[in-house]
Amino acid sequence: MKNLRSSLAEYWRDVWQAWNQFWFTPTAPCTLSAIRLFTGAMLFYTHLVWSRDLAAFFGPKGWLPIDLLNLDRRYGVEGEAPSFLWTLFQHVESVGLLWSLHLVALTVFFCLMIGFFSRTSAVLAAIISIMYAARVTPGAYFGLDKINCMLALYLMLGPCGARYSIDRLWRMRRGATGEVPKSVAANVAIRLIQIHLCVIYLFAGLGKLEGETWWTGEAIWLAIASLEYQTIDVTWLGHHPWMMNLLAHTTVFWELSYCFLIWPRLTRPWMLAIAVGMHAFIGLCMGLLTFALVMLIANIAFLYPQTVRKVLDPLARRFSLLLLGDKAG
Amino acid sequence: MSNGSKKGERPSQENRPPQPRRPKTARAPAAGPSRMVRLFVSMALLLHVGVLFLYPLANSRTSTSVKAIAQSPYLRWYADPLYLNQGYGFFAPDPGPGMLVEYEVFDDSGEIITEGTFPDAERLWPRLRYHRYKMLADQLQHPDGEPRMTYVLERFARHLVRQHEGQRASIRSISHELVLHGDWLGDESLGLAGKPIDDKSLYRTLMHVQQTRADVERADAKVAPLTEPARRAEAIEPGDQL
């Protein structure tokens, strides 16, 4: 009995230790900073594109009028709790005010991209991106909005402006030349992006198992034969069914196994390489370039900090030398 | 090697070998948060990760228990505002047909002011803008079926009347069915020619709706001030609750 108790105690000690190591080990904030840079650019672009149709999509009497939003939020439906999803846009009637809010939003996303008041920008970017997505859900939202909101949400948890930012240049200008300290908050933010990404791919894979065409391999054909998605005609694949079958089976296997095989050091590069291939195919052939890019941005969370530094540090150094000269250190 | 001090005695400040100075901003790696903070953060993380799994799981085929938990206001107050109450289908369970919306707007004399189709890749640029309109058309495929489609198409038509200051808008939802691989290939031995992916037989009009200026004015008069949720709810007719 005593043995069992001590074994259990030891087990829970190990669990706590592993949990601690996973969540609370300080990490270099360069990966989070790189995600901030690219997510900021993506948020800026995504919302800039809304400018063409701002009143049509966000106005009270556009394609998605307020009564449609109320219906989907289940306001006033007996026996159902209304949605807690709130957006400022459901209260905005004036086009002038709508544009003012839009300009503020674009400024915030731009600040996030360049890393100017990064943490504040990240908090505002999360709130604003959710408000935009909430106004067009359902109606005109898709995977891009989900991932944009997810990344913005986690960026605000860590020091996302510690590297590759105006904030960093400002600190360097004031004499800070040393190494950026490691951070527990950066680790928590990165871990949350990693886990969220695993959930996304897992359920994308599980959802496909419910269909018939992902089993038969026909799904790839149906995807490339959809004129409404097609940007590059790859229907020639239809003459090579084995290739389509391979793509369908690889997609499902990869999505289902991502949450297991992305963690080990040995399999991680392979999983990331397939992610690049799969999203490049979706982006280039099916016209979902922004969605493909934002998924790849999320996948950066699985790059080791030293890999991110190898790629971005030389560029950041050139940039800081250009702006600060000798003060760049 | 002796440093001049007695065994076990710590060297005095002046006898210590010089230490390299740390750069101005460099700090020793943080020891991390206290145990209490870790416990608190851990509980929050457990809740959050649980929510991440729950909402994709709470799809239409899931158990009543999962649905009940997912619908609970105690979780939705957290998941809804953070936009976490989402599923992640991505072409699941099967890639479906494309949806198109075709419209004409007429003036007082019955002349066409404007006509078009969305999504339209030539007109809607950049691609992300095209995709927004594609999603707008795709929402017509809804589990609530025809009543929902009528409801949404009416609102599209009203928007067109307002936007183009027309007298009447006529709007159709069209489904573009996907050609099966076998049908695309055809079968030479049976003398069957392959069907192209844009074959006319693949397009099917699902619904046709018209809205006039009078309909728009009636709808506008019905919309209550937006800052009062209770009155907003009243603006939804009982028949609107699909």
Tab-separated table of C-alpha atoms in Angstrom, chain B residues 70-227:
chain	number	residue	atom	x	y	z
B	70	ALA	CA	-21.078	23.341	-25.545
B	71	GLN	CA	-24.378	25.237	-25.309
B	72	SER	CA	-23.941	25.938	-21.620
B	73	PRO	CA	-23.796	29.692	-20.954
B	74	TYR	CA	-21.025	29.002	-18.412
B	75	LEU	CA	-18.690	28.071	-21.266
B	76	ARG	CA	-20.148	30.244	-23.967
B	77	TRP	CA	-19.442	33.436	-22.039
B	78	TYR	CA	-15.797	32.498	-22.570
B	79	ALA	CA	-15.816	30.831	-25.992
B	80	ASP	CA	-18.163	33.198	-27.857
B	81	PRO	CA	-16.401	36.528	-27.293
B	82	LEU	CA	-13.004	34.977	-28.055
B	83	TYR	CA	-14.320	33.486	-31.314
B	84	LEU	CA	-13.426	29.989	-30.154
B	85	ASN	CA	-16.848	28.450	-30.830
B	86	GLN	CA	-15.786	27.305	-34.270
B	87	GLY	CA	-15.476	24.088	-36.202
B	88	TYR	CA	-12.670	23.343	-38.620
B	89	GLY	CA	-14.139	21.506	-41.610
B	90	PHE	CA	-11.939	22.665	-44.493
B	91	PHE	CA	-13.510	20.708	-47.388
B	92	ALA	CA	-15.072	18.190	-45.014
B	93	PRO	CA	-16.942	15.918	-45.091
B	94	ASP	CA	-16.858	16.190	-48.914
B	95	PRO	CA	-16.112	19.085	-51.268
B	96	GLY	CA	-19.530	20.467	-52.184
B	97	PRO	CA	-21.063	22.277	-55.148
B	98	GLY	CA	-20.290	25.921	-55.810
B	99	MET	CA	-23.017	28.487	-55.298
B	100	LEU	CA	-23.666	31.479	-57.520
B	101	VAL	CA	-26.008	34.425	-57.148
B	102	GLU	CA	-27.362	36.049	-60.295
B	103	TYR	CA	-29.213	39.364	-60.134
B	104	GLU	CA	-30.812	42.202	-62.051
B	105	VAL	CA	-31.916	45.565	-60.711
B	106	PHE	CA	-34.674	47.462	-62.541
B	107	ASP	CA	-35.688	51.116	-62.517
B	108	ASP	CA	-39.221	52.606	-62.519
B	109	SER	CA	-39.682	51.945	-66.227
B	110	GLY	CA	-38.609	48.319	-65.931
B	111	GLU	CA	-35.237	48.896	-67.576
B	112	ILE	CA	-32.254	47.031	-66.175
B	113	ILE	CA	-29.970	49.374	-64.187
B	114	THR	CA	-27.414	46.733	-63.415
B	115	GLU	CA	-27.008	42.989	-63.590
B	116	GLY	CA	-24.343	40.600	-62.505
B	117	THR	CA	-23.294	37.411	-60.832
B	118	PHE	CA	-21.226	36.781	-57.765
B	119	PRO	CA	-18.670	35.477	-57.150
B	120	ASP	CA	-17.167	36.798	-60.372
B	121	ALA	CA	-13.380	36.475	-60.597
B	122	GLU	CA	-13.056	39.073	-63.344
B	123	ARG	CA	-14.935	41.775	-61.490
B	124	LEU	CA	-14.012	41.013	-57.894
B	125	TRP	CA	-10.362	41.723	-57.343
B	126	PRO	CA	-8.149	40.944	-55.407
B	127	ARG	CA	-8.774	37.280	-54.868
B	128	LEU	CA	-9.627	37.716	-51.201
B	129	ARG	CA	-12.475	40.040	-52.204
B	130	TYR	CA	-13.704	37.417	-54.651
B	131	HIS	CA	-13.575	34.901	-51.850
B	132	ARG	CA	-15.693	37.071	-49.552
B	133	TYR	CA	-18.415	37.116	-52.198
B	134	LYS	CA	-18.010	33.397	-52.709
B	135	MET	CA	-18.670	32.873	-49.002
B	136	LEU	CA	-21.670	35.181	-49.267
B	137	ALA	CA	-23.129	32.955	-51.978
B	138	ASP	CA	-22.093	29.733	-50.219
B	139	GLN	CA	-24.052	30.607	-47.078
B	140	LEU	CA	-27.203	29.884	-49.078
B	141	GLN	CA	-26.364	26.218	-48.526
B	142	HIS	CA	-27.599	26.029	-44.969
B	143	PRO	CA	-28.959	23.145	-42.898
B	144	ASP	CA	-32.201	25.122	-42.453
B	145	GLY	CA	-32.800	24.718	-46.187
B	146	GLU	CA	-35.347	26.659	-48.218
B	147	PRO	CA	-36.784	29.015	-45.564
B	148	ARG	CA	-33.294	30.198	-44.779
B	149	MET	CA	-32.413	30.603	-48.444
B	150	THR	CA	-35.527	32.735	-49.041
B	151	TYR	CA	-34.732	34.827	-45.972
B	152	VAL	CA	-31.154	35.523	-47.070
B	153	LEU	CA	-31.970	36.093	-50.757
B	154	GLU	CA	-34.621	38.642	-49.808
B	155	ARG	CA	-32.008	40.561	-47.870
B	156	PHE	CA	-29.548	40.396	-50.756
B	157	ALA	CA	-32.256	41.733	-53.084
B	158	ARG	CA	-33.102	44.578	-50.696
B	159	HIS	CA	-29.442	45.537	-50.522
B	160	LEU	CA	-29.280	45.673	-54.325
B	161	VAL	CA	-32.378	47.902	-54.483
B	162	ARG	CA	-30.838	50.271	-51.928
B	163	GLN	CA	-27.366	50.223	-53.454
B	164	HIS	CA	-28.504	50.956	-57.011
B	165	GLU	CA	-31.554	53.011	-56.047
B	166	GLY	CA	-33.695	50.704	-58.105
B	167	GLN	CA	-37.382	49.983	-58.099
B	168	ARG	CA	-37.098	46.207	-58.097
B	169	ALA	CA	-34.396	43.536	-57.804
B	170	SER	CA	-34.644	40.023	-59.118
B	171	ILE	CA	-32.215	37.491	-57.693
B	172	ARG	CA	-31.545	33.791	-58.212
B	173	SER	CA	-29.451	31.265	-56.345
B	174	ILE	CA	-27.750	28.801	-58.639
B	175	SER	CA	-25.983	25.638	-57.677
B	176	HIS	CA	-23.006	24.528	-59.745
B	177	GLU	CA	-22.805	20.791	-59.181
B	178	LEU	CA	-19.405	19.176	-59.392
B	179	VAL	CA	-18.839	16.713	-62.197
B	180	LEU	CA	-17.782	13.302	-60.948
B	181	HIS	CA	-14.415	12.033	-62.082
B	182	GLY	CA	-15.922	9.135	-64.039
B	183	ASP	CA	-18.350	11.462	-65.845
B	184	TRP	CA	-15.523	13.842	-66.717
B	185	LEU	CA	-13.491	11.006	-68.196
B	186	GLY	CA	-16.426	9.460	-70.073
B	187	ASP	CA	-16.284	5.927	-71.402
B	188	GLU	CA	-15.113	5.333	-74.943
B	189	SER	CA	-16.188	1.689	-74.927
B	190	LEU	CA	-19.789	2.788	-74.254
B	191	GLY	CA	-19.528	5.781	-76.571
B	192	LEU	CA	-19.914	8.212	-73.666
B	193	ALA	CA	-18.089	11.505	-74.077
B	194	GLY	CA	-16.550	13.146	-71.042
B	195	LYS	CA	-18.499	15.985	-69.431
B	196	PRO	CA	-16.554	19.255	-68.987
B	197	ILE	CA	-16.497	20.848	-65.531
B	198	ASP	CA	-18.503	23.856	-66.807
B	199	ASP	CA	-21.146	21.814	-68.610
B	200	LYS	CA	-24.494	23.663	-68.700
B	201	SER	CA	-26.321	20.676	-67.246
B	202	LEU	CA	-24.366	21.138	-63.998
B	203	TYR	CA	-25.967	24.528	-63.261
B	204	ARG	CA	-29.323	24.431	-61.471
B	205	THR	CA	-31.446	27.368	-60.351
B	206	LEU	CA	-32.553	26.704	-56.788
B	207	MET	CA	-34.630	29.749	-55.991
B	208	HIS	CA	-35.822	33.000	-57.501
B	209	VAL	CA	-36.751	35.949	-55.287
B	210	GLN	CA	-37.873	39.502	-56.075
B	211	GLN	CA	-37.998	42.532	-53.830
B	212	THR	CA	-39.452	45.943	-54.650
B	213	ARG	CA	-38.770	49.400	-53.277
B	214	ALA	CA	-41.973	49.038	-51.209
B	215	ASP	CA	-40.604	45.822	-49.636
B	216	VAL	CA	-37.406	47.651	-48.741
B	217	GLU	CA	-39.261	50.555	-47.165
B	218	ARG	CA	-41.434	48.165	-45.176
B	219	ALA	CA	-38.339	46.298	-43.940
B	220	ASP	CA	-36.533	49.525	-43.030
B	221	ALA	CA	-39.501	50.770	-41.044
B	222	LYS	CA	-39.540	47.525	-39.086
B	223	VAL	CA	-35.917	47.708	-37.927
B	224	ALA	CA	-35.831	49.002	-34.377
B	225	PRO	CA	-33.043	51.193	-32.934
B	226	LEU	CA	-29.929	49.071	-32.868
B	227	THR	CA	-28.871	49.875	-29.344
